[in-house]
């Protein structure tokens, strides 16, 4: 489970009046961002969030919203929630260098997605062959002000981890 220090909800969250639900993007081991082997994520330079060391190759939307960015390489997808919170799902470390090899994107930019909906599949063997880490991050890049504390545990894709 995740816990977070509750701060004032952002004006966008208040205006939307919706509860934000955030789910695990993939089955695996939930870990704190500070344990990710990339300083951009571990030092939260892109924003607050959490990570999952995957035991599956099927990634689902961690939130409901609109797919505002779908990288052509398939390694990253940005979703904007009804509350105006921007969420980045980033599959693996340095996976942009694969130029799409081993990734199959299941949605398009502009699509409305639902929490738990499949958004991308990836091939862990391809990542291993290139010595890349498959750790998958969920980063709140805009509009989320809470601090997240992760209690490591096994999760399934779609398990709700945060209600804010």
mmCIF file with all atom_site columns, C-alpha atoms in Angstrom:
data_model
loop_
_atom_site.group_PDB
_atom_site.id
_atom_site.type_symbol
_atom_site.label_atom_id
_atom_site.label_alt_id
_atom_site.label_comp_id
_atom_site.label_asym_id
_atom_site.label_entity_id
_atom_site.label_seq_id
_atom_site.pdbx_PDB_ins_code
_atom_site.Cartn_x
_atom_site.Cartn_y
_atom_site.Cartn_z
_atom_site.occupancy
_atom_site.B_iso_or_equiv
_atom_site.pdbx_formal_charge
_atom_site.auth_seq_id
_atom_site.auth_comp_id
_atom_site.auth_asym_id
_atom_site.auth_atom_id
_atom_site.pdbx_PDB_model_num
ATOM 1   C CA . UNK A 1 1   ? 0.000   0.000   0.000   1.00 0.00 ? 1   UNK A CA 1
ATOM 2   C CA . UNK A 1 2   ? 1.036   3.559   -0.533  1.00 0.00 ? 2   UNK A CA 1
ATOM 3   C CA . UNK A 1 3   ? 0.555   6.289   1.960   1.00 0.00 ? 3   UNK A CA 1
ATOM 4   C CA . UNK A 1 4   ? 1.023   9.963   1.434   1.00 0.00 ? 4   UNK A CA 1
ATOM 5   C CA . UNK A 1 5   ? 1.189   13.150  3.412   1.00 0.00 ? 5   UNK A CA 1
ATOM 6   C CA . UNK A 1 6   ? -1.964  14.980  2.495   1.00 0.00 ? 6   UNK A CA 1
ATOM 7   C CA . UNK A 1 7   ? -1.542  18.595  1.519   1.00 0.00 ? 7   UNK A CA 1
ATOM 8   C CA . UNK A 1 8   ? -4.219  20.915  0.226   1.00 0.00 ? 8   UNK A CA 1
ATOM 9   C CA . UNK A 1 9   ? -5.795  19.548  -2.902  1.00 0.00 ? 9   UNK A CA 1
ATOM 10  C CA . UNK A 1 10  ? -4.877  21.610  -5.933  1.00 0.00 ? 10  UNK A CA 1
ATOM 11  C CA . UNK A 1 11  ? -7.402  24.078  -7.325  1.00 0.00 ? 11  UNK A CA 1
ATOM 12  C CA . UNK A 1 12  ? -7.876  21.761  -10.304 1.00 0.00 ? 12  UNK A CA 1
ATOM 13  C CA . UNK A 1 13  ? -8.645  18.822  -8.023  1.00 0.00 ? 13  UNK A CA 1
ATOM 14  C CA . UNK A 1 14  ? -11.128 20.907  -6.026  1.00 0.00 ? 14  UNK A CA 1
ATOM 15  C CA . UNK A 1 15  ? -12.791 22.197  -9.179  1.00 0.00 ? 15  UNK A CA 1
ATOM 16  C CA . UNK A 1 16  ? -13.190 18.728  -10.626 1.00 0.00 ? 16  UNK A CA 1
ATOM 17  C CA . UNK A 1 17  ? -14.615 17.415  -7.352  1.00 0.00 ? 17  UNK A CA 1
ATOM 18  C CA . UNK A 1 18  ? -13.537 13.868  -8.179  1.00 0.00 ? 18  UNK A CA 1
ATOM 19  C CA . UNK A 1 19  ? -11.575 11.386  -6.142  1.00 0.00 ? 19  UNK A CA 1
ATOM 20  C CA . UNK A 1 20  ? -8.351  10.397  -7.861  1.00 0.00 ? 20  UNK A CA 1
ATOM 21  C CA . UNK A 1 21  ? -7.708  6.655   -8.012  1.00 0.00 ? 21  UNK A CA 1
ATOM 22  C CA . UNK A 1 22  ? -4.225  5.492   -8.967  1.00 0.00 ? 22  UNK A CA 1
ATOM 23  C CA . UNK A 1 23  ? -3.472  1.852   -9.716  1.00 0.00 ? 23  UNK A CA 1
ATOM 24  C CA . UNK A 1 24  ? -0.398  -0.302  -10.195 1.00 0.00 ? 24  UNK A CA 1
ATOM 25  C CA . UNK A 1 25  ? 0.542   -0.181  -13.888 1.00 0.00 ? 25  UNK A CA 1
ATOM 26  C CA . UNK A 1 26  ? 1.935   -3.709  -13.999 1.00 0.00 ? 26  UNK A CA 1
ATOM 27  C CA . UNK A 1 27  ? 2.151   -6.845  -11.877 1.00 0.00 ? 27  UNK A CA 1
ATOM 28  C CA . UNK A 1 28  ? 5.304   -7.047  -9.777  1.00 0.00 ? 28  UNK A CA 1
ATOM 29  C CA . UNK A 1 29  ? 7.041   -5.626  -6.718  1.00 0.00 ? 29  UNK A CA 1
ATOM 30  C CA . UNK A 1 30  ? 6.034   -2.111  -5.648  1.00 0.00 ? 30  UNK A CA 1
ATOM 31  C CA . UNK A 1 31  ? 9.081   -0.019  -4.712  1.00 0.00 ? 31  UNK A CA 1
ATOM 32  C CA . UNK A 1 32  ? 9.843   3.534   -3.682  1.00 0.00 ? 32  UNK A CA 1
ATOM 33  C CA . UNK A 1 33  ? 11.152  5.864   -6.393  1.00 0.00 ? 33  UNK A CA 1
ATOM 34  C CA . UNK A 1 34  ? 14.307  6.377   -4.318  1.00 0.00 ? 34  UNK A CA 1
ATOM 35  C CA . UNK A 1 35  ? 15.201  2.746   -5.140  1.00 0.00 ? 35  UNK A CA 1
ATOM 36  C CA . UNK A 1 36  ? 15.068  3.253   -8.922  1.00 0.00 ? 36  UNK A CA 1
ATOM 37  C CA . UNK A 1 37  ? 18.511  3.013   -10.557 1.00 0.00 ? 37  UNK A CA 1
ATOM 38  C CA . UNK A 1 38  ? 18.178  6.330   -12.407 1.00 0.00 ? 38  UNK A CA 1
ATOM 39  C CA . UNK A 1 39  ? 18.646  9.658   -10.625 1.00 0.00 ? 39  UNK A CA 1
ATOM 40  C CA . UNK A 1 40  ? 16.081  11.433  -12.784 1.00 0.00 ? 40  UNK A CA 1
ATOM 41  C CA . UNK A 1 41  ? 13.444  9.219   -11.164 1.00 0.00 ? 41  UNK A CA 1
ATOM 42  C CA . UNK A 1 42  ? 15.033  8.392   -7.786  1.00 0.00 ? 42  UNK A CA 1
ATOM 43  C CA . UNK A 1 43  ? 15.596  12.066  -6.980  1.00 0.00 ? 43  UNK A CA 1
ATOM 44  C CA . UNK A 1 44  ? 12.085  12.917  -8.206  1.00 0.00 ? 44  UNK A CA 1
ATOM 45  C CA . UNK A 1 45  ? 13.327  15.428  -10.781 1.00 0.00 ? 45  UNK A CA 1
ATOM 46  C CA . UNK A 1 46  ? 10.253  14.729  -12.924 1.00 0.00 ? 46  UNK A CA 1
ATOM 47  C CA . UNK A 1 47  ? 7.848   14.583  -9.989  1.00 0.00 ? 47  UNK A CA 1
ATOM 48  C CA . UNK A 1 48  ? 6.501   12.435  -7.185  1.00 0.00 ? 48  UNK A CA 1
ATOM 49  C CA . UNK A 1 49  ? 5.504   8.851   -7.867  1.00 0.00 ? 49  UNK A CA 1
ATOM 50  C CA . UNK A 1 50  ? 6.224   5.173   -7.359  1.00 0.00 ? 50  UNK A CA 1
ATOM 51  C CA . UNK A 1 51  ? 7.674   2.250   -9.285  1.00 0.00 ? 51  UNK A CA 1
ATOM 52  C CA . UNK A 1 52  ? 7.018   -1.438  -9.906  1.00 0.00 ? 52  UNK A CA 1
ATOM 53  C CA . UNK A 1 53  ? 9.650   -4.040  -10.765 1.00 0.00 ? 53  UNK A CA 1
ATOM 54  C CA . UNK A 1 54  ? 7.524   -6.004  -13.240 1.00 0.00 ? 54  UNK A CA 1
ATOM 55  C CA . UNK A 1 55  ? 6.882   -9.736  -13.283 1.00 0.00 ? 55  UNK A CA 1
ATOM 56  C CA . UNK A 1 56  ? 4.529   -9.284  -16.249 1.00 0.00 ? 56  UNK A CA 1
ATOM 57  C CA . UNK A 1 57  ? 4.807   -7.652  -19.660 1.00 0.00 ? 57  UNK A CA 1
ATOM 58  C CA . UNK A 1 58  ? 1.333   -6.085  -19.731 1.00 0.00 ? 58  UNK A CA 1
ATOM 59  C CA . UNK A 1 59  ? 1.023   -2.437  -18.679 1.00 0.00 ? 59  UNK A CA 1
ATOM 60  C CA . UNK A 1 60  ? -2.339  -0.884  -17.783 1.00 0.00 ? 60  UNK A CA 1
ATOM 61  C CA . UNK A 1 61  ? -3.440  2.711   -17.290 1.00 0.00 ? 61  UNK A CA 1
ATOM 62  C CA . UNK A 1 62  ? -2.810  3.669   -13.655 1.00 0.00 ? 62  UNK A CA 1
ATOM 63  C CA . UNK A 1 63  ? -5.483  6.387   -13.899 1.00 0.00 ? 63  UNK A CA 1
ATOM 64  C CA . UNK A 1 64  ? -8.511  7.253   -15.992 1.00 0.00 ? 64  UNK A CA 1
ATOM 65  C CA . UNK A 1 65  ? -8.122  10.183  -18.355 1.00 0.00 ? 65  UNK A CA 1
ATOM 66  C CA . UNK A 1 66  ? -6.980  11.267  -21.789 1.00 0.00 ? 66  UNK A CA 1
ATOM 67  C CA . UNK A 1 67  ? -3.778  9.956   -23.384 1.00 0.00 ? 67  UNK A CA 1
ATOM 68  C CA . UNK A 1 68  ? -2.074  13.285  -24.069 1.00 0.00 ? 68  UNK A CA 1
ATOM 69  C CA . UNK A 1 69  ? 1.323   11.881  -25.027 1.00 0.00 ? 69  UNK A CA 1
ATOM 70  C CA . UNK A 1 70  ? 2.112   8.506   -26.553 1.00 0.00 ? 70  UNK A CA 1
ATOM 71  C CA . UNK A 1 71  ? 5.798   8.239   -27.375 1.00 0.00 ? 71  UNK A CA 1
ATOM 72  C CA . UNK A 1 72  ? 6.324   6.532   -30.753 1.00 0.00 ? 72  UNK A CA 1
ATOM 73  C CA . UNK A 1 73  ? 8.882   4.265   -29.076 1.00 0.00 ? 73  UNK A CA 1
ATOM 74  C CA . UNK A 1 74  ? 6.153   2.887   -26.784 1.00 0.00 ? 74  UNK A CA 1
ATOM 75  C CA . UNK A 1 75  ? 8.240   3.278   -23.634 1.00 0.00 ? 75  UNK A CA 1
ATOM 76  C CA . UNK A 1 76  ? 6.267   6.200   -22.164 1.00 0.00 ? 76  UNK A CA 1
ATOM 77  C CA . UNK A 1 77  ? 2.672   7.403   -22.086 1.00 0.00 ? 77  UNK A CA 1
ATOM 78  C CA . UNK A 1 78  ? 1.278   10.594  -20.550 1.00 0.00 ? 78  UNK A CA 1
ATOM 79  C CA . UNK A 1 79  ? -2.294  10.658  -19.237 1.00 0.00 ? 79  UNK A CA 1
ATOM 80  C CA . UNK A 1 80  ? -4.214  13.738  -18.013 1.00 0.00 ? 80  UNK A CA 1
ATOM 81  C CA . UNK A 1 81  ? -6.933  12.976  -15.465 1.00 0.00 ? 81  UNK A CA 1
ATOM 82  C CA . UNK A 1 82  ? -10.289 14.736  -15.115 1.00 0.00 ? 82  UNK A CA 1
ATOM 83  C CA . UNK A 1 83  ? -8.733  16.518  -12.121 1.00 0.00 ? 83  UNK A CA 1
ATOM 84  C CA . UNK A 1 84  ? -6.045  18.005  -14.389 1.00 0.00 ? 84  UNK A CA 1
ATOM 85  C CA . UNK A 1 85  ? -3.265  15.832  -12.997 1.00 0.00 ? 85  UNK A CA 1
ATOM 86  C CA . UNK A 1 86  ? -0.636  14.758  -15.520 1.00 0.00 ? 86  UNK A CA 1
ATOM 87  C CA . UNK A 1 87  ? 0.629   11.215  -15.016 1.00 0.00 ? 87  UNK A CA 1
ATOM 88  C CA . UNK A 1 88  ? 3.572   9.687   -16.863 1.00 0.00 ? 88  UNK A CA 1
ATOM 89  C CA . UNK A 1 89  ? 3.891   5.910   -17.213 1.00 0.00 ? 89  UNK A CA 1
ATOM 90  C CA . UNK A 1 90  ? 7.516   5.142   -18.062 1.00 0.00 ? 90  UNK A CA 1
ATOM 91  C CA . UNK A 1 91  ? 8.409   1.520   -18.863 1.00 0.00 ? 91  UNK A CA 1
ATOM 92  C CA . UNK A 1 92  ? 12.025  0.700   -18.084 1.00 0.00 ? 92  UNK A CA 1
ATOM 93  C CA . UNK A 1 93  ? 15.225  2.692   -17.817 1.00 0.00 ? 93  UNK A CA 1
ATOM 94  C CA . UNK A 1 94  ? 16.896  3.966   -20.983 1.00 0.00 ? 94  UNK A CA 1
ATOM 95  C CA . UNK A 1 95  ? 14.296  2.068   -23.024 1.00 0.00 ? 95  UNK A CA 1
ATOM 96  C CA . UNK A 1 96  ? 13.934  5.060   -25.352 1.00 0.00 ? 96  UNK A CA 1
ATOM 97  C CA . UNK A 1 97  ? 17.165  3.771   -26.914 1.00 0.00 ? 97  UNK A CA 1
ATOM 98  C CA . UNK A 1 98  ? 15.328  0.664   -28.164 1.00 0.00 ? 98  UNK A CA 1
ATOM 99  C CA . UNK A 1 99  ? 13.449  2.910   -30.623 1.00 0.00 ? 99  UNK A CA 1
ATOM 100 C CA . UNK A 1 100 ? 10.279  0.860   -30.165 1.00 0.00 ? 100 UNK A CA 1
ATOM 101 C CA . UNK A 1 101 ? 11.836  -2.609  -30.348 1.00 0.00 ? 101 UNK A CA 1
ATOM 102 C CA . UNK A 1 102 ? 9.975   -4.928  -27.981 1.00 0.00 ? 102 UNK A CA 1
ATOM 103 C CA . UNK A 1 103 ? 7.048   -2.526  -27.394 1.00 0.00 ? 103 UNK A CA 1
ATOM 104 C CA . UNK A 1 104 ? 3.474   -2.750  -28.650 1.00 0.00 ? 104 UNK A CA 1
ATOM 105 C CA . UNK A 1 105 ? 1.382   0.342   -27.903 1.00 0.00 ? 105 UNK A CA 1
ATOM 106 C CA . UNK A 1 106 ? -2.321  -0.462  -27.491 1.00 0.00 ? 106 UNK A CA 1
ATOM 107 C CA . UNK A 1 107 ? -3.721  3.096   -27.438 1.00 0.00 ? 107 UNK A CA 1
ATOM 108 C CA . UNK A 1 108 ? -3.352  6.306   -29.433 1.00 0.00 ? 108 UNK A CA 1
ATOM 109 C CA . UNK A 1 109 ? -2.754  9.912   -28.451 1.00 0.00 ? 109 UNK A CA 1
ATOM 110 C CA . UNK A 1 110 ? -6.137  11.519  -27.766 1.00 0.00 ? 110 UNK A CA 1
ATOM 111 C CA . UNK A 1 111 ? -7.799  8.280   -26.608 1.00 0.00 ? 111 UNK A CA 1
ATOM 112 C CA . UNK A 1 112 ? -9.798  8.275   -23.395 1.00 0.00 ? 112 UNK A CA 1
ATOM 113 C CA . UNK A 1 113 ? -8.478  5.502   -21.152 1.00 0.00 ? 113 UNK A CA 1
ATOM 114 C CA . UNK A 1 114 ? -9.898  3.885   -18.053 1.00 0.00 ? 114 UNK A CA 1
ATOM 115 C CA . UNK A 1 115 ? -7.950  2.825   -14.983 1.00 0.00 ? 115 UNK A CA 1
ATOM 116 C CA . UNK A 1 116 ? -6.814  -0.770  -15.518 1.00 0.00 ? 116 UNK A CA 1
ATOM 117 C CA . UNK A 1 117 ? -7.146  -0.615  -19.325 1.00 0.00 ? 117 UNK A CA 1
ATOM 118 C CA . UNK A 1 118 ? -4.220  -2.232  -21.201 1.00 0.00 ? 118 UNK A CA 1
ATOM 119 C CA . UNK A 1 119 ? -2.049  0.505   -22.761 1.00 0.00 ? 119 UNK A CA 1
ATOM 120 C CA . UNK A 1 120 ? 1.226   -1.168  -23.777 1.00 0.00 ? 120 UNK A CA 1
ATOM 121 C CA . UNK A 1 121 ? 2.843   -4.589  -23.890 1.00 0.00 ? 121 UNK A CA 1
ATOM 122 C CA . UNK A 1 122 ? 6.613   -5.048  -23.800 1.00 0.00 ? 122 UNK A CA 1
ATOM 123 C CA . UNK A 1 123 ? 9.025   -7.933  -24.206 1.00 0.00 ? 123 UNK A CA 1
ATOM 124 C CA . UNK A 1 124 ? 11.259  -8.397  -21.157 1.00 0.00 ? 124 UNK A CA 1
ATOM 125 C CA . UNK A 1 125 ? 13.607  -10.624 -23.181 1.00 0.00 ? 125 UNK A CA 1
ATOM 126 C CA . UNK A 1 126 ? 14.355  -7.698  -25.497 1.00 0.00 ? 126 UNK A CA 1
ATOM 127 C CA . UNK A 1 127 ? 15.133  -5.491  -22.494 1.00 0.00 ? 127 UNK A CA 1
ATOM 128 C CA . UNK A 1 128 ? 17.361  -8.194  -20.961 1.00 0.00 ? 128 UNK A CA 1
ATOM 129 C CA . UNK A 1 129 ? 19.161  -8.720  -24.280 1.00 0.00 ? 129 UNK A CA 1
ATOM 130 C CA . UNK A 1 130 ? 20.048  -4.997  -24.215 1.00 0.00 ? 130 UNK A CA 1
ATOM 131 C CA . UNK A 1 131 ? 20.852  -5.116  -20.454 1.00 0.00 ? 131 UNK A CA 1
ATOM 132 C CA . UNK A 1 132 ? 18.022  -2.693  -19.652 1.00 0.00 ? 132 UNK A CA 1
ATOM 133 C CA . UNK A 1 133 ? 16.075  -2.495  -16.398 1.00 0.00 ? 133 UNK A CA 1
ATOM 134 C CA . UNK A 1 134 ? 12.301  -3.030  -16.850 1.00 0.00 ? 134 UNK A CA 1
ATOM 135 C CA . UNK A 1 135 ? 11.291  -1.108  -13.701 1.00 0.00 ? 135 UNK A CA 1
ATOM 136 C CA . UNK A 1 136 ? 8.110   0.792   -14.552 1.00 0.00 ? 136 UNK A CA 1
ATOM 137 C CA . UNK A 1 137 ? 7.469   4.206   -13.022 1.00 0.00 ? 137 UNK A CA 1
ATOM 138 C CA . UNK A 1 138 ? 4.285   6.188   -12.453 1.00 0.00 ? 138 UNK A CA 1
ATOM 139 C CA . UNK A 1 139 ? 5.221   9.859   -12.131 1.00 0.00 ? 139 UNK A CA 1
ATOM 140 C CA . UNK A 1 140 ? 2.907   12.758  -11.281 1.00 0.00 ? 140 UNK A CA 1
ATOM 141 C CA . UNK A 1 141 ? 4.419   15.458  -13.468 1.00 0.00 ? 141 UNK A CA 1
ATOM 142 C CA . UNK A 1 142 ? 1.797   18.152  -12.859 1.00 0.00 ? 142 UNK A CA 1
ATOM 143 C CA . UNK A 1 143 ? -0.998  18.897  -10.393 1.00 0.00 ? 143 UNK A CA 1
ATOM 144 C CA . UNK A 1 144 ? -0.259  16.361  -7.623  1.00 0.00 ? 144 UNK A CA 1
ATOM 145 C CA . UNK A 1 145 ? 1.138   17.825  -4.411  1.00 0.00 ? 145 UNK A CA 1
ATOM 146 C CA . UNK A 1 146 ? 1.147   14.890  -1.995  1.00 0.00 ? 146 UNK A CA 1
ATOM 147 C CA . UNK A 1 147 ? 4.331   13.177  -0.836  1.00 0.00 ? 147 UNK A CA 1
ATOM 148 C CA . UNK A 1 148 ? 4.152   9.433   -1.390  1.00 0.00 ? 148 UNK A CA 1
ATOM 149 C CA . UNK A 1 149 ? 5.614   6.854   0.978   1.00 0.00 ? 149 UNK A CA 1
ATOM 150 C CA . UNK A 1 150 ? 5.779   3.332   -0.425  1.00 0.00 ? 150 UNK A CA 1
ATOM 151 C CA . UNK A 1 151 ? 5.479   0.161   1.605   1.00 0.00 ? 151 UNK A CA 1
ATOM 152 C CA . UNK A 1 152 ? 7.074   -2.429  -0.716  1.00 0.00 ? 152 UNK A CA 1
ATOM 153 C CA . UNK A 1 153 ? 4.828   -5.362  -1.593  1.00 0.00 ? 153 UNK A CA 1
ATOM 154 C CA . UNK A 1 154 ? 3.671   -7.504  -4.483  1.00 0.00 ? 154 UNK A CA 1
ATOM 155 C CA . UNK A 1 155 ? 0.951   -5.901  -6.621  1.00 0.00 ? 155 UNK A CA 1
ATOM 156 C CA . UNK A 1 156 ? -1.206  -6.875  -9.563  1.00 0.00 ? 156 UNK A CA 1
ATOM 157 C CA . UNK A 1 157 ? -1.813  -4.604  -12.537 1.00 0.00 ? 157 UNK A CA 1
ATOM 158 C CA . UNK A 1 158 ? -4.873  -2.496  -11.764 1.00 0.00 ? 158 UNK A CA 1
ATOM 159 C CA . UNK A 1 159 ? -4.637  -2.773  -7.952  1.00 0.00 ? 159 UNK A CA 1
ATOM 160 C CA . UNK A 1 160 ? -5.705  0.631   -6.592  1.00 0.00 ? 160 UNK A CA 1
ATOM 161 C CA . UNK A 1 161 ? -2.826  2.045   -4.552  1.00 0.00 ? 161 UNK A CA 1
ATOM 162 C CA . UNK A 1 162 ? -3.865  5.677   -4.013  1.00 0.00 ? 162 UNK A CA 1
ATOM 163 C CA . UNK A 1 163 ? -7.193  7.395   -3.399  1.00 0.00 ? 163 UNK A CA 1
ATOM 164 C CA . UNK A 1 164 ? -6.820  11.159  -3.106  1.00 0.00 ? 164 UNK A CA 1
#
